[in-house]
JSON list of C-alpha atoms in Angstrom, two decimals:
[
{"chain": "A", "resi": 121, "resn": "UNK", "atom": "CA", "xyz": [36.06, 108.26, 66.69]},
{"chain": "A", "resi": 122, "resn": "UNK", "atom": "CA", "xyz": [35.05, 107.50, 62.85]},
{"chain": "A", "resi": 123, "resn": "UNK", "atom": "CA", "xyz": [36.44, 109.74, 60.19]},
{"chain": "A", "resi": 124, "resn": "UNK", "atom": "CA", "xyz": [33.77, 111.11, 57.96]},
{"chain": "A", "resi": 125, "resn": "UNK", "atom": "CA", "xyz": [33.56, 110.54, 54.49]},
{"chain": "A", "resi": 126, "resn": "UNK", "atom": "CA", "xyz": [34.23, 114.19, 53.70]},
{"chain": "A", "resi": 127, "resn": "UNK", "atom": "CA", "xyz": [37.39, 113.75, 55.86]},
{"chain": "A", "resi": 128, "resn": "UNK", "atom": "CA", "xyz": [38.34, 110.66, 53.87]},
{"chain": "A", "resi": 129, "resn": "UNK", "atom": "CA", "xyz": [38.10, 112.53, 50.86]},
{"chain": "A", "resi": 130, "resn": "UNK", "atom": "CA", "xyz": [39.95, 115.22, 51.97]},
{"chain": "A", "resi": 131, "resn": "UNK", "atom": "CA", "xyz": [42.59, 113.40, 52.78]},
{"chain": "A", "resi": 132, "resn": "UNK", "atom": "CA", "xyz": [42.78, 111.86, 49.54]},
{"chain": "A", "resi": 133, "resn": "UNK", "atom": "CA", "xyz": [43.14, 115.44, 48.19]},
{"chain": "A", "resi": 134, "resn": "UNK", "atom": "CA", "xyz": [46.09, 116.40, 50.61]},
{"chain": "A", "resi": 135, "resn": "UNK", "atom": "CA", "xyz": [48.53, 113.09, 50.10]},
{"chain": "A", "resi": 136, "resn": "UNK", "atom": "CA", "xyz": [48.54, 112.87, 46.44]},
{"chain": "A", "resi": 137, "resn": "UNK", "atom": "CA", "xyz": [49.39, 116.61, 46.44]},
{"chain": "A", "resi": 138, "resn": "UNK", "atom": "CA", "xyz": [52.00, 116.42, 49.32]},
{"chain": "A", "resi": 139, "resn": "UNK", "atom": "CA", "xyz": [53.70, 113.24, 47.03]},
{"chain": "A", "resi": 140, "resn": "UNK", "atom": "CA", "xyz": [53.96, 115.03, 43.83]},
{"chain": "A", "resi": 141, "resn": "UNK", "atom": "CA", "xyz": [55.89, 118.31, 45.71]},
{"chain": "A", "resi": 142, "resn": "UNK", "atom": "CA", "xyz": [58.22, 115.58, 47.29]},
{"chain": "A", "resi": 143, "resn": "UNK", "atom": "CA", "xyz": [58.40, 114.26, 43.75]},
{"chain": "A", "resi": 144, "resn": "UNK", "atom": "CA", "xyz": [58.73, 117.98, 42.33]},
{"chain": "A", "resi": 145, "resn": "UNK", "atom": "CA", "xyz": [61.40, 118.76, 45.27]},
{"chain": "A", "resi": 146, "resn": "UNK", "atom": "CA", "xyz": [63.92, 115.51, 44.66]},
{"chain": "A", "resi": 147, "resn": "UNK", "atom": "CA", "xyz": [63.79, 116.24, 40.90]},
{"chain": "A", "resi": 148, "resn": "UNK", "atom": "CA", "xyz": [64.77, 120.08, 41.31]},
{"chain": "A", "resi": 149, "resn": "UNK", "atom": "CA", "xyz": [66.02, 120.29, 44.92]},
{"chain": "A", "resi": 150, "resn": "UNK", "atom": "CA", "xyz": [68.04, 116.98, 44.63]},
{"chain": "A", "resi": 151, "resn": "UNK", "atom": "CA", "xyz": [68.80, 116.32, 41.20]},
{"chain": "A", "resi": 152, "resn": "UNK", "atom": "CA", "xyz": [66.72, 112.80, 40.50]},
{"chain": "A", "resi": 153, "resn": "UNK", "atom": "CA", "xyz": [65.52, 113.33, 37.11]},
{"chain": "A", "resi": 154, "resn": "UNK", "atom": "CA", "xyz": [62.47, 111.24, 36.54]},
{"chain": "A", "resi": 155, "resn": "UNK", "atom": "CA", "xyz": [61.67, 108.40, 33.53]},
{"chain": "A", "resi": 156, "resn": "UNK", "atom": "CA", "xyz": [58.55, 108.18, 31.81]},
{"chain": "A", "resi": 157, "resn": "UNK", "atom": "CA", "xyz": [56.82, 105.87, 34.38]},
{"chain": "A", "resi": 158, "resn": "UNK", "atom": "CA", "xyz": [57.27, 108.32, 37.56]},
{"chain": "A", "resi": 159, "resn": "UNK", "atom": "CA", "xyz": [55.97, 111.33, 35.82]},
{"chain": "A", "resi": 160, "resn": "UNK", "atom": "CA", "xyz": [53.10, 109.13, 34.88]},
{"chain": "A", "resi": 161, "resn": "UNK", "atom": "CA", "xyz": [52.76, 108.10, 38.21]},
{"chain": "A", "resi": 162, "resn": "UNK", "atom": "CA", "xyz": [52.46, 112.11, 39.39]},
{"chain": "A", "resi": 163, "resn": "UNK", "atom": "CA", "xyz": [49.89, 112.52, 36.84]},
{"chain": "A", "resi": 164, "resn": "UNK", "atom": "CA", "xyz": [48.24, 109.42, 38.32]},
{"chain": "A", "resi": 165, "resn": "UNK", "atom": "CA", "xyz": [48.65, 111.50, 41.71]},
{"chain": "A", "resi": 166, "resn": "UNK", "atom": "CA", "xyz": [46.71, 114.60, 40.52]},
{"chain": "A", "resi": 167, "resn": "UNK", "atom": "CA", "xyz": [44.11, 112.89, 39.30]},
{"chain": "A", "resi": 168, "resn": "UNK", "atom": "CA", "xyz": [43.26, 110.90, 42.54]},
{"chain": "A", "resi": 169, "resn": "UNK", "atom": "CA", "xyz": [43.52, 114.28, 44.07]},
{"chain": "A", "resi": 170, "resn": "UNK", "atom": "CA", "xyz": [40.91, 115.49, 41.38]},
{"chain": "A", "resi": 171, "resn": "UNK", "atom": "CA", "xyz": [38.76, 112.34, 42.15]},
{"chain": "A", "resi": 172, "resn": "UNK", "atom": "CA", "xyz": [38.28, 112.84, 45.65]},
{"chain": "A", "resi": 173, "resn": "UNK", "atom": "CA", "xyz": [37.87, 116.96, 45.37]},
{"chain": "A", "resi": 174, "resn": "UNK", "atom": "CA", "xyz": [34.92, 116.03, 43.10]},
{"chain": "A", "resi": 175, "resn": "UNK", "atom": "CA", "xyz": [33.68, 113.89, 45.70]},
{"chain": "A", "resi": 176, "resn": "UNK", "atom": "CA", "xyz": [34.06, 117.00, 48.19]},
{"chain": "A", "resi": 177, "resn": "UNK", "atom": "CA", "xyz": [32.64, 119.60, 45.79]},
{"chain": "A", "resi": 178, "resn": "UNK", "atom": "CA", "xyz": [30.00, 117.63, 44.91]},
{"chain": "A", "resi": 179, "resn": "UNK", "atom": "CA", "xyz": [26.67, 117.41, 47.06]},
{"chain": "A", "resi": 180, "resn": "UNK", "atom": "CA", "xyz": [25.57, 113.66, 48.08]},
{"chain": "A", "resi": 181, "resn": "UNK", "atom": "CA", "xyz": [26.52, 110.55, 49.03]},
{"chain": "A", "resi": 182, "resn": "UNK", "atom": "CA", "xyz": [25.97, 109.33, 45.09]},
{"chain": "A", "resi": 183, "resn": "UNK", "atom": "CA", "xyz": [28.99, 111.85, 43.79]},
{"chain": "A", "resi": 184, "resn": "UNK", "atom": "CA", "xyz": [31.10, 111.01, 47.41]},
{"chain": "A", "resi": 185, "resn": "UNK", "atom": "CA", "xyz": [30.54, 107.19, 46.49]},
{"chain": "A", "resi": 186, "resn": "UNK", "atom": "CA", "xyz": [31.31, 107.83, 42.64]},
{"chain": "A", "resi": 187, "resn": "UNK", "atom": "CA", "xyz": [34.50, 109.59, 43.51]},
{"chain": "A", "resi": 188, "resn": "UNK", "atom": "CA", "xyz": [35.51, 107.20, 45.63]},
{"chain": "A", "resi": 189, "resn": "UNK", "atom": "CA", "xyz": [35.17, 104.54, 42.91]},
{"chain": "A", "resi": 190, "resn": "UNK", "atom": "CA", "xyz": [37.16, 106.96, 40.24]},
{"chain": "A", "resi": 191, "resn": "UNK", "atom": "CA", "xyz": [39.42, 107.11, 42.90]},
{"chain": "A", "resi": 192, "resn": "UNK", "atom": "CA", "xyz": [39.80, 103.98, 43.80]},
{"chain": "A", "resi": 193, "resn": "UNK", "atom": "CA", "xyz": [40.51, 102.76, 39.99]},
{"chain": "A", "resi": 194, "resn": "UNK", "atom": "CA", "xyz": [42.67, 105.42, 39.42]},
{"chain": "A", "resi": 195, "resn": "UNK", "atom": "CA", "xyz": [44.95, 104.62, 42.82]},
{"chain": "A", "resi": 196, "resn": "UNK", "atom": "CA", "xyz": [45.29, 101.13, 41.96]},
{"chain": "A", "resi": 197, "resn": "UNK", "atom": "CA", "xyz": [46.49, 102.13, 38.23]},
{"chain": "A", "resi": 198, "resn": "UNK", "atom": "CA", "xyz": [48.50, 103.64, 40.38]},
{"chain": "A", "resi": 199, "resn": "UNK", "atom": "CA", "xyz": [49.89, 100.26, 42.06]},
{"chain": "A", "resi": 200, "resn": "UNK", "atom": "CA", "xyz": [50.06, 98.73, 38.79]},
{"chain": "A", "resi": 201, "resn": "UNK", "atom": "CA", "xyz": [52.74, 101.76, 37.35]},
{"chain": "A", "resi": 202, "resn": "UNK", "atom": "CA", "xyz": [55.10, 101.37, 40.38]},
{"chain": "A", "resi": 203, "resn": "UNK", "atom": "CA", "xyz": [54.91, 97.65, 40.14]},
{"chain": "A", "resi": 204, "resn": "UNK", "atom": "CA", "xyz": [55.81, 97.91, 36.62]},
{"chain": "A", "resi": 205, "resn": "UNK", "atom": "CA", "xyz": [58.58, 100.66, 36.75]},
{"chain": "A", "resi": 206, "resn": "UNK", "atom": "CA", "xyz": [59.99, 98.42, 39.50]},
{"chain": "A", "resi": 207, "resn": "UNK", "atom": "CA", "xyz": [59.86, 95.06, 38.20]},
{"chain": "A", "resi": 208, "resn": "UNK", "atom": "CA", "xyz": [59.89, 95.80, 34.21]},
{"chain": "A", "resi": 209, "resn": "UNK", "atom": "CA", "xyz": [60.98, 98.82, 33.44]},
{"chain": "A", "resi": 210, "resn": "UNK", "atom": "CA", "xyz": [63.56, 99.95, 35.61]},
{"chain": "A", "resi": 211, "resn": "UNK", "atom": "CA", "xyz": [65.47, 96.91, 33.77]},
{"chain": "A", "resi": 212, "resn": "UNK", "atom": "CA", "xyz": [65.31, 98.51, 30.81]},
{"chain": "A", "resi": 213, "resn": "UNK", "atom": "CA", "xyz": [67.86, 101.14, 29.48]},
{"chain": "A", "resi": 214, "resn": "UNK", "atom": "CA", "xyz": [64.62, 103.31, 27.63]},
{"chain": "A", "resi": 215, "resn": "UNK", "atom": "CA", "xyz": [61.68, 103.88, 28.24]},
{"chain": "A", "resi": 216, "resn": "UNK", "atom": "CA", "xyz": [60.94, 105.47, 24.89]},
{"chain": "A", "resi": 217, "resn": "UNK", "atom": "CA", "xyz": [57.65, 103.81, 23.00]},
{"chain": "A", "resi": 218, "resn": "UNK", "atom": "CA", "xyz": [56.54, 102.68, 26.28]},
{"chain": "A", "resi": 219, "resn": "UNK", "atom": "CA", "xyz": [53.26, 102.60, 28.04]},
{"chain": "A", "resi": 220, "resn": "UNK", "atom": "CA", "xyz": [54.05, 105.66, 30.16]},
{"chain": "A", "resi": 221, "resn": "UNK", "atom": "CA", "xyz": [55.93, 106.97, 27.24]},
{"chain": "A", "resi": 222, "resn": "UNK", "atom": "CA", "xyz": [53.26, 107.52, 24.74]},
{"chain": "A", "resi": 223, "resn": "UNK", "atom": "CA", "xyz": [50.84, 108.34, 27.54]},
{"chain": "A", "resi": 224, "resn": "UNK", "atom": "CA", "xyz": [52.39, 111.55, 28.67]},
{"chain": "A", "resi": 225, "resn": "UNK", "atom": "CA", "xyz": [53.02, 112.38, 25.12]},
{"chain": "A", "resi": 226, "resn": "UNK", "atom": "CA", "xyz": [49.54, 111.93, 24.23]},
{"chain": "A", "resi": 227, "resn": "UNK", "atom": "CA", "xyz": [48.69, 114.08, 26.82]},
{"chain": "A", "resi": 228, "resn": "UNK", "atom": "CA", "xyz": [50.69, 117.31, 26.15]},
{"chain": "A", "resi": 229, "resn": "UNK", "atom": "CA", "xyz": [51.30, 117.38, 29.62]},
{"chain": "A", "resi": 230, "resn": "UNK", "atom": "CA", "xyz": [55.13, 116.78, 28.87]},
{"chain": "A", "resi": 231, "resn": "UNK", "atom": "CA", "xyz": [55.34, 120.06, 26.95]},
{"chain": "A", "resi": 232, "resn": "UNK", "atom": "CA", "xyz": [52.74, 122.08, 28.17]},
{"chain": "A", "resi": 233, "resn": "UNK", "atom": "CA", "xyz": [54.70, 121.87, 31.74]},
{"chain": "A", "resi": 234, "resn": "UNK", "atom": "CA", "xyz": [58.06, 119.92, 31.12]},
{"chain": "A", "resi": 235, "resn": "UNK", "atom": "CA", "xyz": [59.00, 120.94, 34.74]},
{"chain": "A", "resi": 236, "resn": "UNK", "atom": "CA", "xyz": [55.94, 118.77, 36.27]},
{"chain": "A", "resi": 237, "resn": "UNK", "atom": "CA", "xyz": [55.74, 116.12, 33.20]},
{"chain": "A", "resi": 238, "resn": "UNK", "atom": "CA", "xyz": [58.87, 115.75, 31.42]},
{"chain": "A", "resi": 239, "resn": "UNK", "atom": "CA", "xyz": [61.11, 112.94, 31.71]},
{"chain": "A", "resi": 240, "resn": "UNK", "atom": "CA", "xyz": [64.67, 113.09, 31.73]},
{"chain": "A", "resi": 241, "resn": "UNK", "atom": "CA", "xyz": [66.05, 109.89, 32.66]},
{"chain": "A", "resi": 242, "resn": "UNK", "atom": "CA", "xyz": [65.73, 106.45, 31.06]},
{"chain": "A", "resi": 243, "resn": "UNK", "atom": "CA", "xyz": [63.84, 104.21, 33.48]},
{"chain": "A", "resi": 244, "resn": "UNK", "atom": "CA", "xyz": [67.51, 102.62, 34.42]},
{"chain": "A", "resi": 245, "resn": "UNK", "atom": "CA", "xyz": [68.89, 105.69, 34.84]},
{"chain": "A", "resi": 246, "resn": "UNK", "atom": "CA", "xyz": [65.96, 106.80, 36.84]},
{"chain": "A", "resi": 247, "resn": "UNK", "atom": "CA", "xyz": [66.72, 104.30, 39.91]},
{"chain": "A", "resi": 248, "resn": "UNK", "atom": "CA", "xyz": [67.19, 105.83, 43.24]},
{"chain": "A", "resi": 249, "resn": "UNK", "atom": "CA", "xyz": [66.71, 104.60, 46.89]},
{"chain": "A", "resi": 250, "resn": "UNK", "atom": "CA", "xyz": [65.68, 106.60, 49.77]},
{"chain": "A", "resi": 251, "resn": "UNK", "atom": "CA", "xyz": [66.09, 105.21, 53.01]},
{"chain": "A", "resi": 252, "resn": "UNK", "atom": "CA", "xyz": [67.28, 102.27, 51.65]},
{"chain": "A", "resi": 253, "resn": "UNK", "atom": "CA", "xyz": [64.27, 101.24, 49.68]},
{"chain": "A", "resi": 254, "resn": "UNK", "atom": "CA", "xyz": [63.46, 101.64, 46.03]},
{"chain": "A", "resi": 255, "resn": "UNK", "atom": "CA", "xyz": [62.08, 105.48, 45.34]},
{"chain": "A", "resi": 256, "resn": "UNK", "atom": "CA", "xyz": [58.73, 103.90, 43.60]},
{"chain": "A", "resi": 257, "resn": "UNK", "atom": "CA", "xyz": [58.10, 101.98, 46.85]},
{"chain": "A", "resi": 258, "resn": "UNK", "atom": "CA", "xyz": [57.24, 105.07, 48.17]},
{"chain": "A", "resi": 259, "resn": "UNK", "atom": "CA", "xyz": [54.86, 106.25, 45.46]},
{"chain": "A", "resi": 260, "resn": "UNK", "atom": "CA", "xyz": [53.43, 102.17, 45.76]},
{"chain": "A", "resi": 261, "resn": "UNK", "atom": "CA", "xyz": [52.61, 102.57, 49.66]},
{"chain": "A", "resi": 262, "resn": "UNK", "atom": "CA", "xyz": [50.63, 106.10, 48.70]},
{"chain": "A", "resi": 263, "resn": "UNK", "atom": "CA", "xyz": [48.57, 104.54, 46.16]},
{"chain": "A", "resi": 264, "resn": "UNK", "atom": "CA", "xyz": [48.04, 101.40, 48.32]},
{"chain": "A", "resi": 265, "resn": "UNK", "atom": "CA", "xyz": [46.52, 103.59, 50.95]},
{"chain": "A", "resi": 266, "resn": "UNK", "atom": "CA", "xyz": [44.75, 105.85, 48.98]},
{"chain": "A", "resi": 267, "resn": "UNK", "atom": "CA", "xyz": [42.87, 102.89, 46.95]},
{"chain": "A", "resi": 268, "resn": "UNK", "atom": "CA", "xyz": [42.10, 101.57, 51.09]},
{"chain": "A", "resi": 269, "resn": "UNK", "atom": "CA", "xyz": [40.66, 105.07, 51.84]},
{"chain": "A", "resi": 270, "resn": "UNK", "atom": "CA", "xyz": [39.06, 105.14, 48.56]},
{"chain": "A", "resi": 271, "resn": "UNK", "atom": "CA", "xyz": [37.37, 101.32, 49.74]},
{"chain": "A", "resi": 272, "resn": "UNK", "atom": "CA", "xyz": [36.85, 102.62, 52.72]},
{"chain": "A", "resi": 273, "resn": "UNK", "atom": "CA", "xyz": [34.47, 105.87, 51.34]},
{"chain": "A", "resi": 274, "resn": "UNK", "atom": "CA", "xyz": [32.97, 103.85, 48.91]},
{"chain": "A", "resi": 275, "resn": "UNK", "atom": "CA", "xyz": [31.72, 101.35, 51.46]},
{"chain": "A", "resi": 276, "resn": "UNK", "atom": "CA", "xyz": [31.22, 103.79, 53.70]},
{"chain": "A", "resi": 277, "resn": "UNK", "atom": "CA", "xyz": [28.70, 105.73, 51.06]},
{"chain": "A", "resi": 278, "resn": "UNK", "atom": "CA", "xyz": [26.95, 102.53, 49.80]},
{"chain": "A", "resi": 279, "resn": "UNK", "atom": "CA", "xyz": [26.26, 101.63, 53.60]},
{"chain": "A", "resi": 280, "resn": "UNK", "atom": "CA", "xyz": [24.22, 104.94, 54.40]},
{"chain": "A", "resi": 281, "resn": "UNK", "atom": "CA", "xyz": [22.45, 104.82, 51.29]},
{"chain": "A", "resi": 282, "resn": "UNK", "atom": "CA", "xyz": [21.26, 101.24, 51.83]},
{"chain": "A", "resi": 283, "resn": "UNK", "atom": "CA", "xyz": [20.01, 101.81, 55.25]},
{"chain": "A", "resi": 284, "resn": "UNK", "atom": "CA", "xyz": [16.36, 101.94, 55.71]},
{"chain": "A", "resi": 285, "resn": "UNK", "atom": "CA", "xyz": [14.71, 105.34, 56.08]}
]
């Protein structure tokens, strides 16, 4: 049995939002306070989850295949922060002025809702291991699979469409 699109899609609706309340509980259940680049990463969450509820909302295989695409771009901007916090910027001891930094801020997110958005820790500070592996490997694997189901929706959309009535 072949997931549907729609299914896809929902799907990319449902993990996004199931990683930012993990991300929500370890900062207030457990105490990690989060730098710059993982609250840009939740934001990066959200709006994959946005992405693909467009898709949904929207009627046709043009907006499903659109969304996908948004999605898609967005997930593997995605990749790209957790690489980063990982490799660059969880060597540094600030993460003021940075990328992630000046994106939130520009944003208002980080005052509008500080709870969701703000950062608290330096990206050194920031570094925490569950299960044994580095927290933004987690957040890494998500947006690796959500840029494949994106793919996979896309391609799924452009195939129907090119099919011969």
């Amino acid at each position: 049995m072949t997931l549907s699109p729609r299914a896809w899609l929902a799907g990319m609706v449902v993990v996004p939002l199931a990683a930012v309340a993990s991300a929500l509980y370890t900062q207030h259940g457990l105490d990690m306070m989060p730098c710059a680049w993982c609250v840009l990463q939740r934001l990066i969450f959200l709006a994959v989850a946005g992405a693909a509820l467009l898709g949904l909302l929207l009627p046709g295989l043009r907006a499903q295949r659109s969304a996908a695409v948004l999605a898609l771009v967005l997930a593997l901007s995605g990749v790209a922060a957790a690489l980063w916090q990982h490799f660059v910027a969880s060597a540094s001891t600030s993460c003021a002025q940075s990328l992630a930094d000046r994106a939130m801020g520009f944003t208002g997110l980080d005052s509008a809702f500080p709870e969701v958005f703000a950062a608290y820790a330096s990206c050194a500070e920031a570094k925490a291991t569950l299960l044994g592996l580095p927290y933004e490997f987690f957040s890494l694997s998500l947006f690796v699979l959500l840029a494949l189901a994106a793919w996979r929706v896309a391609l799924a959309a452009w195939r129907v469409a090119l099919r011969p009535a």
